[in-house]
Short mmCIF file of N, CA and C in Angstrom, two decimals:
data_model
loop_
_atom_site.label_atom_id
_atom_site.label_comp_id
_atom_site.label_asym_id
_atom_site.label_seq_id
_atom_site.Cartn_x
_atom_site.Cartn_y
_atom_site.Cartn_z
N THR A 1090 26.62 -25.25 69.41
CA THR A 1090 27.41 -25.57 68.21
C THR A 1090 26.93 -25.57 66.86
N ASN A 1091 25.88 -24.81 66.47
CA ASN A 1091 25.41 -24.53 65.29
C ASN A 1091 25.74 -23.15 64.94
N LEU A 1092 26.72 -22.44 65.50
CA LEU A 1092 27.02 -21.13 65.34
C LEU A 1092 28.28 -21.35 64.10
N THR A 1093 28.21 -20.27 63.43
CA THR A 1093 29.27 -20.19 62.59
C THR A 1093 30.24 -19.48 63.40
N THR A 1094 31.85 -19.51 62.73
CA THR A 1094 32.76 -19.20 63.43
C THR A 1094 32.56 -17.61 63.80
N GLU A 1095 31.95 -17.05 62.59
CA GLU A 1095 31.85 -15.49 62.85
C GLU A 1095 30.82 -15.21 63.70
N ASP A 1096 29.71 -16.12 63.85
CA ASP A 1096 28.59 -15.82 65.07
C ASP A 1096 29.24 -16.12 66.43
N SER A 1097 30.24 -16.91 66.30
CA SER A 1097 30.80 -17.08 67.69
C SER A 1097 31.71 -16.06 68.29
N TYR A 1098 32.24 -15.21 67.41
CA TYR A 1098 32.83 -14.08 67.65
C TYR A 1098 32.07 -13.18 68.64
N LYS A 1099 30.91 -13.04 67.89
CA LYS A 1099 29.96 -11.93 68.35
C LYS A 1099 29.31 -12.01 69.50
N ILE A 1100 29.25 -13.25 70.09
CA ILE A 1100 28.59 -13.50 71.46
C ILE A 1100 29.51 -14.13 72.42
N ILE A 1101 30.71 -14.12 72.07
CA ILE A 1101 31.76 -14.87 73.24
C ILE A 1101 31.81 -14.04 74.45
N GLU A 1102 31.81 -12.89 74.41
CA GLU A 1102 32.13 -11.94 75.27
C GLU A 1102 30.86 -12.01 76.42
N TYR A 1103 29.60 -12.63 75.84
CA TYR A 1103 28.55 -12.72 76.77
C TYR A 1103 28.19 -13.75 77.85
N PHE A 1104 29.56 -14.63 77.58
CA PHE A 1104 29.24 -15.98 78.12
C PHE A 1104 30.47 -16.43 79.26
N ASP A 1105 30.36 -16.89 80.47
CA ASP A 1105 31.25 -17.06 81.13
C ASP A 1105 31.99 -18.60 81.00
N GLU A 1106 31.29 -19.40 80.33
CA GLU A 1106 31.51 -20.84 79.83
C GLU A 1106 30.94 -20.98 78.63
N ILE A 1107 31.57 -21.87 77.53
CA ILE A 1107 30.61 -22.55 76.74
C ILE A 1107 30.92 -23.90 76.78
N THR A 1108 29.88 -24.96 76.51
CA THR A 1108 29.99 -26.34 76.58
C THR A 1108 29.58 -26.83 75.32
N PHE A 1109 30.35 -27.72 74.77
CA PHE A 1109 29.92 -28.35 73.58
C PHE A 1109 29.55 -29.84 73.60
N SER A 1110 28.60 -30.15 72.98
CA SER A 1110 28.30 -31.63 73.23
C SER A 1110 29.01 -32.52 72.05
N VAL A 1111 29.64 -33.53 72.66
CA VAL A 1111 30.51 -34.20 71.90
C VAL A 1111 30.30 -35.70 72.35
N ASP A 1112 29.49 -36.47 71.48
CA ASP A 1112 29.13 -38.03 71.65
C ASP A 1112 29.45 -38.83 70.69
N ALA A 1113 30.31 -38.22 69.58
CA ALA A 1113 31.07 -39.13 68.90
C ALA A 1113 32.19 -38.28 68.05
N VAL A 1114 33.07 -39.23 67.56
CA VAL A 1114 34.17 -38.14 67.04
C VAL A 1114 34.15 -38.56 65.42
N ASP A 1115 33.57 -39.74 65.04
CA ASP A 1115 33.42 -40.05 63.57
C ASP A 1115 32.28 -39.71 62.95
N ASP A 1116 32.34 -39.06 61.69
CA ASP A 1116 31.34 -38.60 61.15
C ASP A 1116 30.00 -39.64 60.81
N ASP A 1117 30.18 -41.16 60.83
CA ASP A 1117 29.11 -42.08 60.57
C ASP A 1117 28.15 -41.96 61.71
N LEU A 1118 28.83 -42.03 63.11
CA LEU A 1118 28.10 -42.24 64.21
C LEU A 1118 27.28 -40.96 64.53
N ASN A 1119 28.05 -39.80 64.20
CA ASN A 1119 27.46 -38.35 64.41
C ASN A 1119 26.12 -38.24 63.49
N GLU A 1120 26.30 -38.72 62.28
CA GLU A 1120 25.09 -38.68 61.57
C GLU A 1120 23.98 -39.46 61.94
N GLU A 1121 24.33 -40.59 62.47
CA GLU A 1121 23.39 -41.34 62.92
C GLU A 1121 22.58 -41.01 64.34
N LEU A 1122 23.39 -40.24 65.09
CA LEU A 1122 23.12 -39.69 66.46
C LEU A 1122 22.10 -38.49 65.86
N GLY A 1123 22.17 -37.97 64.93
CA GLY A 1123 21.30 -36.75 64.16
C GLY A 1123 22.17 -35.32 64.24
N ARG A 1124 23.27 -35.57 64.39
CA ARG A 1124 24.40 -34.22 64.58
C ARG A 1124 24.79 -33.89 62.83
N GLY A 1125 25.14 -35.04 62.30
CA GLY A 1125 25.29 -34.77 60.81
C GLY A 1125 26.66 -34.84 60.63
N LYS A 1126 27.07 -35.10 59.32
CA LYS A 1126 28.57 -35.38 59.03
C LYS A 1126 29.13 -34.03 59.25
N GLY A 1127 30.56 -34.37 59.68
CA GLY A 1127 31.32 -33.16 59.72
C GLY A 1127 31.04 -32.32 61.11
N TYR A 1128 30.25 -32.89 61.97
CA TYR A 1128 29.80 -32.40 63.35
C TYR A 1128 31.06 -32.08 64.07
N PHE A 1129 31.93 -33.11 64.25
CA PHE A 1129 33.11 -33.07 65.23
C PHE A 1129 34.17 -32.03 64.56
N SER A 1130 34.35 -32.10 63.27
CA SER A 1130 35.11 -31.06 62.77
C SER A 1130 34.58 -29.88 63.02
N HIS A 1131 33.69 -29.43 62.96
CA HIS A 1131 33.05 -28.07 63.23
C HIS A 1131 33.18 -27.88 64.61
N VAL A 1132 33.07 -28.58 65.63
CA VAL A 1132 33.29 -28.47 66.92
C VAL A 1132 34.86 -28.06 67.24
N LYS A 1133 35.61 -28.84 66.72
CA LYS A 1133 37.00 -28.40 66.58
C LYS A 1133 37.42 -27.29 66.40
N GLU A 1134 36.82 -27.05 65.07
CA GLU A 1134 37.16 -25.74 64.40
C GLU A 1134 36.67 -24.44 65.42
N VAL A 1135 35.44 -24.62 65.97
CA VAL A 1135 35.06 -23.72 66.52
C VAL A 1135 35.84 -23.41 68.16
N ILE A 1136 35.91 -24.36 68.64
CA ILE A 1136 37.19 -24.30 69.92
C ILE A 1136 38.52 -23.70 69.54
N GLU A 1137 38.96 -24.38 68.40
CA GLU A 1137 40.37 -23.82 68.22
C GLU A 1137 40.20 -22.34 67.78
N THR A 1138 39.03 -21.70 67.09
CA THR A 1138 38.90 -20.37 67.02
C THR A 1138 38.77 -19.77 67.95
N LEU A 1139 38.02 -20.00 68.89
CA LEU A 1139 37.78 -19.22 70.46
C LEU A 1139 38.80 -19.27 71.25
N LYS A 1140 39.78 -20.30 71.33
CA LYS A 1140 40.62 -20.34 72.28
C LYS A 1140 41.97 -19.58 71.48
N ASN A 1141 42.04 -19.31 70.00
CA ASN A 1141 43.01 -18.62 69.49
C ASN A 1141 42.38 -17.15 69.71
N LYS A 1142 41.24 -16.79 69.62
CA LYS A 1142 40.86 -15.31 69.56
C LYS A 1142 40.40 -14.90 71.03
N TYR A 1143 40.19 -15.54 71.94
CA TYR A 1143 39.65 -15.71 73.39
C TYR A 1143 40.33 -16.50 74.33
N PRO A 1144 41.51 -16.46 74.42
CA PRO A 1144 42.40 -17.49 75.11
C PRO A 1144 41.92 -17.54 76.71
N LYS A 1145 41.22 -16.44 77.19
CA LYS A 1145 40.72 -16.98 78.39
C LYS A 1145 39.31 -17.57 78.53
N CYS A 1146 38.81 -18.10 77.41
CA CYS A 1146 37.50 -18.50 77.37
C CYS A 1146 37.48 -19.92 77.83
N VAL A 1147 36.41 -19.92 78.82
CA VAL A 1147 36.42 -21.61 79.45
C VAL A 1147 35.45 -22.27 78.51
N LEU A 1148 36.10 -23.38 78.61
CA LEU A 1148 35.41 -24.49 77.56
C LEU A 1148 35.23 -25.71 78.08
N SER A 1149 34.14 -26.31 77.88
CA SER A 1149 33.75 -27.76 78.67
C SER A 1149 33.12 -28.60 77.61
N VAL A 1150 33.27 -30.04 77.60
CA VAL A 1150 32.35 -30.98 76.80
C VAL A 1150 31.55 -31.69 77.59
N ASN A 1151 30.21 -32.07 77.17
CA ASN A 1151 29.50 -32.92 77.75
C ASN A 1151 29.49 -33.94 76.79
N THR A 1152 29.31 -35.34 77.35
CA THR A 1152 29.28 -36.47 76.51
C THR A 1152 28.19 -37.23 76.94
N VAL A 1153 27.17 -37.62 76.45
CA VAL A 1153 25.92 -38.56 76.86
C VAL A 1153 26.46 -40.07 76.43
N VAL A 1154 26.39 -40.65 77.69
CA VAL A 1154 27.17 -42.21 77.40
C VAL A 1154 25.92 -43.03 77.00
N MET A 1155 25.83 -43.83 75.98
CA MET A 1155 24.76 -44.49 75.50
C MET A 1155 25.52 -45.81 74.68
N LYS A 1156 24.41 -46.50 74.35
CA LYS A 1156 24.88 -47.95 73.85
C LYS A 1156 25.50 -47.46 72.24
N PRO A 1157 24.96 -46.45 71.78
CA PRO A 1157 26.04 -46.54 70.32
C PRO A 1157 27.23 -45.95 70.48
N ASN A 1158 27.44 -45.20 71.87
CA ASN A 1158 29.08 -44.97 71.77
C ASN A 1158 30.02 -45.26 72.94
N ILE A 1159 29.17 -46.28 73.68
CA ILE A 1159 29.85 -46.95 75.16
C ILE A 1159 31.20 -47.46 74.58
N ASN A 1160 31.55 -48.12 73.56
CA ASN A 1160 32.61 -48.57 73.32
C ASN A 1160 33.53 -47.69 72.34
N ILE A 1161 33.35 -46.33 72.37
CA ILE A 1161 34.34 -45.39 71.66
C ILE A 1161 34.55 -44.31 72.79
N ILE A 1162 34.41 -44.69 73.84
CA ILE A 1162 34.43 -43.34 74.87
C ILE A 1162 36.01 -43.11 75.10
N ASP A 1163 36.82 -44.08 74.91
CA ASP A 1163 38.40 -43.56 74.59
C ASP A 1163 38.76 -43.00 73.65
N ASP A 1164 37.94 -43.27 72.16
CA ASP A 1164 38.35 -42.00 71.15
C ASP A 1164 37.77 -40.77 71.26
N ILE A 1165 36.76 -40.57 72.15
CA ILE A 1165 36.18 -39.20 72.45
C ILE A 1165 37.08 -38.25 73.53
N TYR A 1166 37.51 -39.35 74.52
CA TYR A 1166 38.79 -38.74 75.23
C TYR A 1166 40.02 -38.48 74.63
N ASN A 1167 40.52 -39.44 73.86
CA ASN A 1167 41.69 -38.95 73.18
C ASN A 1167 41.69 -37.77 72.47
N GLU A 1168 40.49 -37.51 71.70
CA GLU A 1168 40.31 -36.45 70.84
C GLU A 1168 40.19 -35.10 71.92
N ILE A 1169 39.20 -35.25 72.89
CA ILE A 1169 39.12 -33.82 73.58
C ILE A 1169 40.12 -33.42 74.50
N LYS A 1170 41.32 -34.32 75.05
CA LYS A 1170 42.13 -34.15 75.59
C LYS A 1170 43.40 -33.32 74.73
N LYS A 1171 43.13 -33.23 73.62
CA LYS A 1171 43.82 -32.09 72.76
C LYS A 1171 43.40 -30.74 72.91
N PHE A 1172 42.50 -30.54 73.48
CA PHE A 1172 41.87 -29.40 73.62
C PHE A 1172 42.18 -28.57 75.10
N ASP A 1173 41.96 -27.46 75.34
CA ASP A 1173 42.13 -26.83 76.70
C ASP A 1173 40.97 -26.68 77.05
N LEU A 1174 40.49 -27.71 77.84
CA LEU A 1174 39.18 -27.72 78.45
C LEU A 1174 39.28 -27.55 80.14
N LYS A 1175 38.25 -26.94 80.73
CA LYS A 1175 37.95 -26.85 81.90
C LYS A 1175 37.37 -28.44 82.62
N LYS A 1176 36.47 -28.70 81.89
CA LYS A 1176 35.84 -29.92 82.52
C LYS A 1176 35.15 -30.85 81.25
N TRP A 1177 35.16 -32.10 81.71
CA TRP A 1177 34.71 -33.23 80.60
C TRP A 1177 33.53 -33.98 81.51
N LYS A 1178 32.30 -33.62 81.15
CA LYS A 1178 31.08 -34.17 81.88
C LYS A 1178 30.69 -35.48 81.22
N LEU A 1179 30.31 -36.43 81.83
CA LEU A 1179 29.73 -37.73 81.06
C LEU A 1179 28.65 -38.10 81.92
N ILE A 1180 27.47 -37.79 80.92
CA ILE A 1180 26.06 -38.04 81.34
C ILE A 1180 25.28 -39.45 80.82
N GLN A 1181 24.69 -40.02 81.91
CA GLN A 1181 24.11 -41.22 81.66
C GLN A 1181 22.85 -40.96 80.88
N PHE A 1182 22.76 -41.52 79.71
CA PHE A 1182 21.61 -41.37 78.80
C PHE A 1182 20.36 -41.23 79.63
N CYS A 1183 19.48 -40.53 79.37
CA CYS A 1183 18.12 -40.32 80.22
C CYS A 1183 16.93 -40.43 79.00
N TYR A 1184 16.00 -41.04 79.19
CA TYR A 1184 14.85 -41.20 78.08
C TYR A 1184 13.69 -40.23 78.71
N PHE A 1185 13.73 -38.93 78.69
CA PHE A 1185 12.66 -37.99 79.29
C PHE A 1185 11.31 -37.87 78.08
N ARG A 1186 11.99 -37.62 76.86
CA ARG A 1186 10.91 -37.38 75.84
C ARG A 1186 11.33 -37.63 74.57
N GLY A 1187 10.23 -37.49 73.35
CA GLY A 1187 10.49 -37.46 72.23
C GLY A 1187 10.76 -38.80 71.76
N ILE A 1188 11.97 -38.75 70.86
CA ILE A 1188 12.63 -39.68 69.87
C ILE A 1188 13.75 -40.42 71.23
N ALA A 1189 14.15 -39.90 71.91
CA ALA A 1189 14.72 -40.73 73.04
C ALA A 1189 13.84 -41.53 74.04
N SER A 1190 12.76 -41.23 74.14
CA SER A 1190 11.76 -42.44 74.71
C SER A 1190 11.36 -43.20 73.66
N VAL A 1191 11.06 -43.01 72.70
CA VAL A 1191 10.67 -43.82 71.83
C VAL A 1191 11.93 -44.79 71.47
N ASN A 1192 13.05 -44.59 71.45
CA ASN A 1192 14.08 -45.23 70.94
C ASN A 1192 15.01 -45.79 72.24
N ARG A 1193 14.28 -46.07 73.22
CA ARG A 1193 14.91 -45.84 74.67
C ARG A 1193 15.91 -47.26 74.56
N GLU A 1194 15.39 -48.49 73.85
CA GLU A 1194 16.04 -49.52 73.92
C GLU A 1194 17.56 -49.48 73.06
N TYR A 1195 17.41 -48.52 72.12
CA TYR A 1195 18.80 -48.51 71.10
C TYR A 1195 19.77 -47.66 72.02
N PHE A 1196 19.39 -46.68 73.07
CA PHE A 1196 20.40 -45.69 73.72
C PHE A 1196 20.74 -46.18 74.78
N GLU A 1197 19.93 -46.77 75.59
CA GLU A 1197 19.81 -46.88 77.28
C GLU A 1197 21.03 -48.09 77.45
N ILE A 1198 21.82 -47.65 78.67
CA ILE A 1198 22.81 -48.41 79.24
C ILE A 1198 22.34 -48.73 80.63
N THR A 1199 22.86 -49.72 81.38
CA THR A 1199 22.62 -49.86 82.71
C THR A 1199 23.35 -49.17 83.47
N ASP A 1200 22.99 -49.04 84.63
CA ASP A 1200 23.81 -48.28 85.56
C ASP A 1200 25.05 -48.80 86.17
N GLN A 1201 25.20 -49.73 85.71
CA GLN A 1201 26.58 -50.85 86.18
C GLN A 1201 27.55 -50.27 84.89
N GLU A 1202 26.99 -50.35 83.59
CA GLU A 1202 27.96 -49.95 82.46
C GLU A 1202 28.16 -48.39 82.89
N TYR A 1203 27.36 -47.60 83.29
CA TYR A 1203 27.63 -46.12 83.33
C TYR A 1203 28.63 -46.05 84.54
N GLU A 1204 28.33 -46.81 85.53
CA GLU A 1204 29.54 -46.50 86.54
C GLU A 1204 30.86 -47.12 86.21
N ARG A 1205 30.82 -48.17 85.60
CA ARG A 1205 31.99 -48.75 85.16
C ARG A 1205 32.97 -47.57 84.23
N ILE A 1206 32.21 -46.79 83.36
CA ILE A 1206 33.04 -45.76 82.59
C ILE A 1206 33.43 -44.63 83.35
N ILE A 1207 32.50 -44.01 84.36
CA ILE A 1207 32.72 -43.18 85.35
C ILE A 1207 33.91 -43.45 86.03
N LYS A 1208 33.76 -44.66 86.58
CA LYS A 1208 35.03 -45.05 87.61
C LYS A 1208 36.45 -44.98 86.73
N LYS A 1209 36.35 -45.53 85.58
CA LYS A 1209 37.58 -45.58 84.47
C LYS A 1209 38.23 -44.10 84.51
N TYR A 1210 37.15 -43.37 83.89
CA TYR A 1210 37.82 -42.04 83.54
C TYR A 1210 37.90 -41.03 84.78
N LYS A 1211 37.22 -41.06 85.99
CA LYS A 1211 37.51 -40.25 86.95
C LYS A 1211 38.95 -40.70 87.63
N SER A 1212 39.47 -41.96 87.28
CA SER A 1212 40.60 -42.24 88.06
C SER A 1212 41.71 -41.79 86.95
N LEU A 1213 41.59 -41.16 85.77
CA LEU A 1213 42.77 -40.82 84.93
C LEU A 1213 43.26 -39.55 85.63
N GLU A 1214 44.45 -39.47 85.35
CA GLU A 1214 45.35 -38.14 85.58
C GLU A 1214 44.79 -37.35 84.24
N SER A 1215 44.31 -36.16 84.55
CA SER A 1215 43.97 -35.40 83.32
C SER A 1215 43.92 -33.88 83.56
N LYS A 1216 44.31 -33.20 82.43
CA LYS A 1216 44.45 -31.69 82.80
C LYS A 1216 43.23 -31.10 82.88
N PHE A 1217 42.05 -31.68 82.80
CA PHE A 1217 40.85 -30.97 82.85
C PHE A 1217 39.75 -32.00 84.04
N GLU A 1218 39.06 -31.51 84.31
CA GLU A 1218 38.25 -32.16 85.46
C GLU A 1218 37.38 -33.17 84.79
N ILE A 1219 37.00 -34.31 85.15
CA ILE A 1219 36.09 -35.29 84.59
C ILE A 1219 35.27 -35.53 85.82
N ASP A 1220 33.93 -35.33 85.29
CA ASP A 1220 32.48 -35.63 86.04
C ASP A 1220 31.69 -36.18 85.52
N GLY A 1221 30.57 -36.80 86.31
CA GLY A 1221 29.51 -37.45 85.48
C GLY A 1221 28.26 -37.26 86.25
N HIS A 1222 27.35 -37.24 85.80
CA HIS A 1222 25.94 -37.19 86.17
C HIS A 1222 25.17 -38.57 85.51
N ASN A 1223 24.66 -39.57 86.49
CA ASN A 1223 23.82 -40.65 86.33
C ASN A 1223 22.41 -40.13 85.94
N SER A 1224 21.70 -41.23 85.55
CA SER A 1224 20.47 -40.66 85.09
C SER A 1224 19.73 -40.00 86.45
N LYS A 1225 19.71 -40.52 87.37
CA LYS A 1225 18.82 -39.91 88.62
C LYS A 1225 19.25 -38.74 89.00
N GLN A 1226 20.68 -38.41 88.74
CA GLN A 1226 20.95 -36.99 89.11
C GLN A 1226 20.46 -36.08 88.05
N VAL A 1227 20.48 -36.40 86.73
CA VAL A 1227 20.10 -35.64 85.59
C VAL A 1227 18.58 -35.40 86.25
N GLU A 1228 17.71 -36.52 86.28
CA GLU A 1228 16.35 -36.15 86.59
C GLU A 1228 16.02 -35.21 87.59
N GLU A 1229 17.13 -35.32 88.90
CA GLU A 1229 16.73 -34.71 90.03
C GLU A 1229 17.18 -33.05 89.99
N GLU A 1230 18.48 -32.91 89.42
CA GLU A 1230 19.25 -32.02 89.52
C GLU A 1230 19.17 -30.96 88.06
N HIS A 1231 18.47 -31.30 86.97
CA HIS A 1231 18.39 -30.62 85.74
C HIS A 1231 17.02 -30.13 85.42
N VAL A 1232 16.91 -28.85 84.96
CA VAL A 1232 15.81 -28.96 84.27
C VAL A 1232 15.84 -29.10 82.57
N VAL A 1233 14.88 -29.74 82.33
CA VAL A 1233 14.79 -30.48 80.93
C VAL A 1233 13.46 -29.43 80.27
N VAL A 1234 14.49 -28.80 79.17
CA VAL A 1234 13.38 -28.09 78.30
C VAL A 1234 13.24 -28.64 76.73
N THR A 1235 12.05 -28.80 76.43
CA THR A 1235 11.96 -29.42 75.01
C THR A 1235 12.22 -28.23 73.94
N SER A 1236 12.34 -28.34 72.48
CA SER A 1236 12.65 -27.51 71.81
C SER A 1236 11.58 -26.49 71.52
N SER A 1237 10.36 -27.02 71.80
CA SER A 1237 9.11 -25.89 71.88
C SER A 1237 9.14 -25.14 73.01
N GLY A 1238 9.96 -25.51 73.92
CA GLY A 1238 10.17 -24.62 75.10
C GLY A 1238 9.36 -25.04 76.46
N ASN A 1239 8.86 -26.02 76.40
CA ASN A 1239 7.94 -26.68 77.40
C ASN A 1239 9.13 -27.63 78.53
N ILE A 1240 8.78 -27.45 79.76
CA ILE A 1240 9.60 -28.04 80.72
C ILE A 1240 8.89 -29.40 80.87
N VAL A 1241 10.01 -30.35 81.02
CA VAL A 1241 9.65 -31.82 81.07
C VAL A 1241 9.84 -31.85 82.73
N GLU A 1242 8.50 -32.41 83.33
CA GLU A 1242 8.66 -32.60 84.75
C GLU A 1242 8.46 -34.23 85.20
#
């Protein structure tokens, strides 16, 4: 999602699916989470451009469910349901490395909180698939690569 609109045109033909990270829809929380002001507006712009220029493009959204956003998941859902998505994946916050590990208490939610969120959203009638991965699934089923290219084991 750090692509310019022009860059997205150049690479879209090489991808089967593009997934966007949307952990908040307001500027203040996006800035607090390190995404920066205007992040969600940029995501919306890129999605709209891709869908207009490449109507067959498959798009998905991932949301990390954590303390700072657990009470605004409805806001995120209400915004992303406006898009023509294939899937929305709700991922429980995991503290594998770096700042996430250092700030674990600020981000981490309980398994019960996460399951409540998943149960609520999976029960909705939606035009896109709603899926989830709890922290154990993320740890067991995903390869985590740091920004320096190291694999977290």
